[in-house]
JSON list of C-alpha atoms in Angstrom, two decimals:
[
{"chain": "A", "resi": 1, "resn": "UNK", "atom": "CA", "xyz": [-21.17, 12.84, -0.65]},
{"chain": "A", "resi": 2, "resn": "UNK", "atom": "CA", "xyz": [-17.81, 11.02, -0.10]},
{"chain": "A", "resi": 3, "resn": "UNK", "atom": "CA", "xyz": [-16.75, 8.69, -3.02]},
{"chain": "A", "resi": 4, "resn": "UNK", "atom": "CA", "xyz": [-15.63, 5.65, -1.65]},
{"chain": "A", "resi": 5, "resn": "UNK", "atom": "CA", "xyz": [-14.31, 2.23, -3.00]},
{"chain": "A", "resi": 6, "resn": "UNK", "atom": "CA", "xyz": [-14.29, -1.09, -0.92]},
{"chain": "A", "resi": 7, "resn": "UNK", "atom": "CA", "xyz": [-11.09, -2.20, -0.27]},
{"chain": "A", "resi": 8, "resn": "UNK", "atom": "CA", "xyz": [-11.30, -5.23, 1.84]},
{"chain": "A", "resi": 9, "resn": "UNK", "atom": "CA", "xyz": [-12.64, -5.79, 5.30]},
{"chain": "A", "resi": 10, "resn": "UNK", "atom": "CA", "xyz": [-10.29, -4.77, 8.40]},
{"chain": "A", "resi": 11, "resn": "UNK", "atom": "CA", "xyz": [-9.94, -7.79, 9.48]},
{"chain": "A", "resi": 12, "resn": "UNK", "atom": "CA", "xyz": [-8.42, -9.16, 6.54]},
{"chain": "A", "resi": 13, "resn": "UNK", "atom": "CA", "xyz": [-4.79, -7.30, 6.94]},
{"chain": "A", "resi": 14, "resn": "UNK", "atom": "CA", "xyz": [-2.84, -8.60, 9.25]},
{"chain": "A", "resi": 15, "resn": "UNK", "atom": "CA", "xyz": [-0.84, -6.27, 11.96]},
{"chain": "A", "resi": 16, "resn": "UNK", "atom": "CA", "xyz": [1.71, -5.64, 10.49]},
{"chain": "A", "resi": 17, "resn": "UNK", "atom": "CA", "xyz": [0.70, -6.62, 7.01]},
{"chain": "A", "resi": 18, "resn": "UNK", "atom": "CA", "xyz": [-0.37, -5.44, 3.71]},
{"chain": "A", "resi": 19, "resn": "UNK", "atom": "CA", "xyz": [-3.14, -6.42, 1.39]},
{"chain": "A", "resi": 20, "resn": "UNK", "atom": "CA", "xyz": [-3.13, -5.44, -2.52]},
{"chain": "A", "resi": 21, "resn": "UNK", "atom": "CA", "xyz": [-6.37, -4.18, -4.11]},
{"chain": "A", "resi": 22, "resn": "UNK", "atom": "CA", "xyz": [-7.50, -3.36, -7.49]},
{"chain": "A", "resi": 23, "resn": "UNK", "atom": "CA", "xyz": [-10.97, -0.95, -7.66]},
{"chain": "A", "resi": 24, "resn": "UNK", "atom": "CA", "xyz": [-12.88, 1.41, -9.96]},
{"chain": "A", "resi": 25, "resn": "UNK", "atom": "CA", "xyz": [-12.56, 4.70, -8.19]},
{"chain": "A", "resi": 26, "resn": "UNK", "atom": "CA", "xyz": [-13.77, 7.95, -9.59]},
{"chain": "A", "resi": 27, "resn": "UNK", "atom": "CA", "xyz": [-14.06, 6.58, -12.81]},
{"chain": "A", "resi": 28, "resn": "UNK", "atom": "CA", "xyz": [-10.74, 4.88, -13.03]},
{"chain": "A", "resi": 29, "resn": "UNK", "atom": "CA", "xyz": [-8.94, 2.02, -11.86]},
{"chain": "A", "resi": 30, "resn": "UNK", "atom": "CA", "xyz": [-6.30, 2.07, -8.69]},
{"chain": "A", "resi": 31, "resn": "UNK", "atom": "CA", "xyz": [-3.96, -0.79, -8.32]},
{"chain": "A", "resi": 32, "resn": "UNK", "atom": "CA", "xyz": [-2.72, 0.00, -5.11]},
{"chain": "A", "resi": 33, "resn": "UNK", "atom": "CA", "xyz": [-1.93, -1.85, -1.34]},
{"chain": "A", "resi": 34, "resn": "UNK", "atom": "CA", "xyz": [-2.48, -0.73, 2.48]},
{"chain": "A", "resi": 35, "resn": "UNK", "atom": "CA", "xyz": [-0.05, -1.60, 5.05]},
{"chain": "A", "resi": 36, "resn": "UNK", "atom": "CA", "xyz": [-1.11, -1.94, 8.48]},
{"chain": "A", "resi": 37, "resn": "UNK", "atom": "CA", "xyz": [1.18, -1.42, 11.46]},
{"chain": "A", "resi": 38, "resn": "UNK", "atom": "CA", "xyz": [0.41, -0.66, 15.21]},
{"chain": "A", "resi": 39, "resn": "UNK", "atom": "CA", "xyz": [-3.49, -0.47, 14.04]},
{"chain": "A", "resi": 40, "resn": "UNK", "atom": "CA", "xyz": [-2.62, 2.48, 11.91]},
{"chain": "A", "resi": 41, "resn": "UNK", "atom": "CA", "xyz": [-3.22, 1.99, 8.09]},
{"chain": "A", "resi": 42, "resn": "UNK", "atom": "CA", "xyz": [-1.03, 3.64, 4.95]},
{"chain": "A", "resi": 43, "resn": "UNK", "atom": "CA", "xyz": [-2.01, 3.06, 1.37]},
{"chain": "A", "resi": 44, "resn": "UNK", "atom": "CA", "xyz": [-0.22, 3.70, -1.69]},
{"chain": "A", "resi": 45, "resn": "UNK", "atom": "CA", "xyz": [-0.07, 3.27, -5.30]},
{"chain": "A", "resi": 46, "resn": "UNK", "atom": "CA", "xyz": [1.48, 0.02, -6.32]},
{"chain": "A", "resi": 47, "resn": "UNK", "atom": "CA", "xyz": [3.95, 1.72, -8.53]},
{"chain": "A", "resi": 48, "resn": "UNK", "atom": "CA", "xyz": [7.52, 1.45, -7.45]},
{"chain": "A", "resi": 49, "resn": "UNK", "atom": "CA", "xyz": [8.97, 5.23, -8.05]},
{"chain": "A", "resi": 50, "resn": "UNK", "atom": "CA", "xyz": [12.61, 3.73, -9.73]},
{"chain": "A", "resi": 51, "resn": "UNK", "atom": "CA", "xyz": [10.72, 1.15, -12.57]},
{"chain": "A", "resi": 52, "resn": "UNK", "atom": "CA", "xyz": [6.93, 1.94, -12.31]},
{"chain": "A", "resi": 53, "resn": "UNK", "atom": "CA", "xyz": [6.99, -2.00, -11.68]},
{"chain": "A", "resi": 54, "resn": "UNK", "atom": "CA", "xyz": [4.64, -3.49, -8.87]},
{"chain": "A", "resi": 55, "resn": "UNK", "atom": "CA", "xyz": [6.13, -3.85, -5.70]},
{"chain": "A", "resi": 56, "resn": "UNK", "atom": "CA", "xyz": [4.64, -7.54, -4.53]},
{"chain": "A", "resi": 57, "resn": "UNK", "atom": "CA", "xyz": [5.58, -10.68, -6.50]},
{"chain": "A", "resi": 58, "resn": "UNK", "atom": "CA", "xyz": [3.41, -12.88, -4.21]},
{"chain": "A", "resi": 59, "resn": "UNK", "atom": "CA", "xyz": [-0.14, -11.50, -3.73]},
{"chain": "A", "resi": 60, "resn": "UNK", "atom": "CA", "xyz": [-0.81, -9.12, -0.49]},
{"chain": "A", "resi": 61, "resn": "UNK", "atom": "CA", "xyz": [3.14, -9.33, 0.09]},
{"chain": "A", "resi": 62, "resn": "UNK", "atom": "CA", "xyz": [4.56, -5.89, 0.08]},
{"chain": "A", "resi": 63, "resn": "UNK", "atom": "CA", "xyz": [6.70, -6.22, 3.49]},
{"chain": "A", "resi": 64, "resn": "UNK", "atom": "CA", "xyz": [10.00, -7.28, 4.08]},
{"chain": "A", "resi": 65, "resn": "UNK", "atom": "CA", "xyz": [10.28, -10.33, 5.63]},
{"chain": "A", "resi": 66, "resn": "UNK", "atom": "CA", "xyz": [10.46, -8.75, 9.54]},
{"chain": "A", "resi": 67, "resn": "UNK", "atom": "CA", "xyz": [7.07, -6.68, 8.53]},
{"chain": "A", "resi": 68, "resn": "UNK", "atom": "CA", "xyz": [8.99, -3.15, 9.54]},
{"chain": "A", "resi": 69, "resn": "UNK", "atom": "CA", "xyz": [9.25, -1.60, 5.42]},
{"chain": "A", "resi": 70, "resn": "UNK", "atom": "CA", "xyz": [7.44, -2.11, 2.78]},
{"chain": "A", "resi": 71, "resn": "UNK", "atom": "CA", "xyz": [9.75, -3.81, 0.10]},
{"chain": "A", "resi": 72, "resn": "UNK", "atom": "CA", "xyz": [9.92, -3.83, -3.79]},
{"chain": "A", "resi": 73, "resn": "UNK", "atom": "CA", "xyz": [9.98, -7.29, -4.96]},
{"chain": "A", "resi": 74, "resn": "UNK", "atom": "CA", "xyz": [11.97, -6.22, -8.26]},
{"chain": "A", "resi": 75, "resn": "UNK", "atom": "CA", "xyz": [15.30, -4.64, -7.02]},
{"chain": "A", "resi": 76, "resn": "UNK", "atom": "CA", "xyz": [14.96, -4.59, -3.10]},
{"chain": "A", "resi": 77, "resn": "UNK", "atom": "CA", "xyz": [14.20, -0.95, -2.78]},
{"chain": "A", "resi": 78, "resn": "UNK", "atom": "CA", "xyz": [13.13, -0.50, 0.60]},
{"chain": "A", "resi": 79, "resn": "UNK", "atom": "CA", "xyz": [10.57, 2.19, 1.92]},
{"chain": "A", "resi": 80, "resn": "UNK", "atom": "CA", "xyz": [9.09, 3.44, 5.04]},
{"chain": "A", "resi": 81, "resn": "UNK", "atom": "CA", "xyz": [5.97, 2.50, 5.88]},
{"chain": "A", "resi": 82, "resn": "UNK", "atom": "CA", "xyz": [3.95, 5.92, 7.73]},
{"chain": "A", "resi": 83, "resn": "UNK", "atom": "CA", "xyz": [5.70, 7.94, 4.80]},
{"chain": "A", "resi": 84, "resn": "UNK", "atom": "CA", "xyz": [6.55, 6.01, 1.66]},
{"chain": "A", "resi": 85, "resn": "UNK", "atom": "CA", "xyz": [10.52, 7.24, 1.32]},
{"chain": "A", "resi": 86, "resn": "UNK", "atom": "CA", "xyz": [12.84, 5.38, -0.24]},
{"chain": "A", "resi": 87, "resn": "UNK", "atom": "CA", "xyz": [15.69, 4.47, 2.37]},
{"chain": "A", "resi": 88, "resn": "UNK", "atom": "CA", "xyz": [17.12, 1.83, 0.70]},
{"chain": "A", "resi": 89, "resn": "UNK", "atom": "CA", "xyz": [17.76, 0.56, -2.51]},
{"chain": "A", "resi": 90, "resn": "UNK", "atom": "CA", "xyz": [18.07, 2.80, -6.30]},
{"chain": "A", "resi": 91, "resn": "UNK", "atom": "CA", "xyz": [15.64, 5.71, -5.69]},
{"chain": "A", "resi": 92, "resn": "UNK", "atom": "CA", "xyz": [16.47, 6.59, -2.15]},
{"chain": "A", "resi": 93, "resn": "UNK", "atom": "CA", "xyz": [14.56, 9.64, -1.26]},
{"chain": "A", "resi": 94, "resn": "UNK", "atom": "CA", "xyz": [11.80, 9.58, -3.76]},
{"chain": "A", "resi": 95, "resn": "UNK", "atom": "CA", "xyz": [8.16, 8.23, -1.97]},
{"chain": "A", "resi": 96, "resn": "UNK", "atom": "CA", "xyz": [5.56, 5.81, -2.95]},
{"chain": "A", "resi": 97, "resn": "UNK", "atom": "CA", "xyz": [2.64, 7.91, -3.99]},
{"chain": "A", "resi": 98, "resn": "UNK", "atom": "CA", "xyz": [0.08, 7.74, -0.87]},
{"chain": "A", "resi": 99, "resn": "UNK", "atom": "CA", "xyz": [-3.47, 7.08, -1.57]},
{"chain": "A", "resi": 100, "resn": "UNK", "atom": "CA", "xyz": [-6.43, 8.07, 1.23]},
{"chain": "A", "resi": 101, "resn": "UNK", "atom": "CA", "xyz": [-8.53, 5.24, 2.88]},
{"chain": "A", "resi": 102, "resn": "UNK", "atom": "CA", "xyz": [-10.73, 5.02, 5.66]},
{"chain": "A", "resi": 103, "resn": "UNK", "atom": "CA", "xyz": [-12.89, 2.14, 7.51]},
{"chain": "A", "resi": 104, "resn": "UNK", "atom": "CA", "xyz": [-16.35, 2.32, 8.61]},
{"chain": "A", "resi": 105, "resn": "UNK", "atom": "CA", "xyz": [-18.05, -0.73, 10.38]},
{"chain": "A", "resi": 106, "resn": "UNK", "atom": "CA", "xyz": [-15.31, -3.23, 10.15]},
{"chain": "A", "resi": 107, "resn": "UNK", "atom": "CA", "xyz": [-13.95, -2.49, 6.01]},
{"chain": "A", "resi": 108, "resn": "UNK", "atom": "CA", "xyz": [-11.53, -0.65, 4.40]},
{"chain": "A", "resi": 109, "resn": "UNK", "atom": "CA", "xyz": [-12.23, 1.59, 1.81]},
{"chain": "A", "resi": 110, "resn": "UNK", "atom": "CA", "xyz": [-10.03, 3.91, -0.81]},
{"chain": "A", "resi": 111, "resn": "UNK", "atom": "CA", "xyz": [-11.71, 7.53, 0.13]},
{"chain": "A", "resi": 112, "resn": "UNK", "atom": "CA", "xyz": [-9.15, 9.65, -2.09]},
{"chain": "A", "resi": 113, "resn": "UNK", "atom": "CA", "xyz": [-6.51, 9.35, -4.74]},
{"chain": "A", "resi": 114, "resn": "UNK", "atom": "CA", "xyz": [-3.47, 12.08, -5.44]}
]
């Protein structure tokens, strides 16, 4: 059986827009975000790859301000959101570490971490 931790519901992430989550999964805790954009959703670890800092400084806000990349709150590094690289900002090429989620009947859940 799958091991699955509840996220939020779908409806609760705007498109585009992120939500930030904090669950017990597999025996340990995940602070990590999904972004969703076009109905497709990304999740990663919210663990900028430069600091290790979060990326959000207002809760659920990991976009830039036109919702296209997700941006790092503490020194504007800017990343794409269906891959997590770094196109802008101090650690250009290095990615967000990507988490698995999924959503059955209408919520999001974490379904695998890296």
């Amino acid at each position: 059986m799958q091991k699955l931790a509840l996220i939020c519901t779908l409806e609760q992430i705007s498109d585009p827009g992120s939500y930030g989550f904090s669950v017990k999964f597999d025996g340990k805790v995940v602070e990590g975000f999904v972004v969703q954009r076009d109905a497709e959703l990304f999740a990663y670890r919210n663990s900028c790859p430069h600091t290790g800092s979060p990326l959000d400084w207002v809760e659920h806000q990991f976009l830039d301000i036109e919702g296209a990349l997700i941006q790092c709150a503490v020194h504007d590094a800017r990343f794409l959101v269906d891959t997590g690289e770094c196109i802008y900002g101090p650690c250009p090429g290095e990615c967000l570490e990507s988490l698995s989620v999924c959503v059955d009947k209408g919520n999001v859940y974490l379904s695998g971490i890296a």
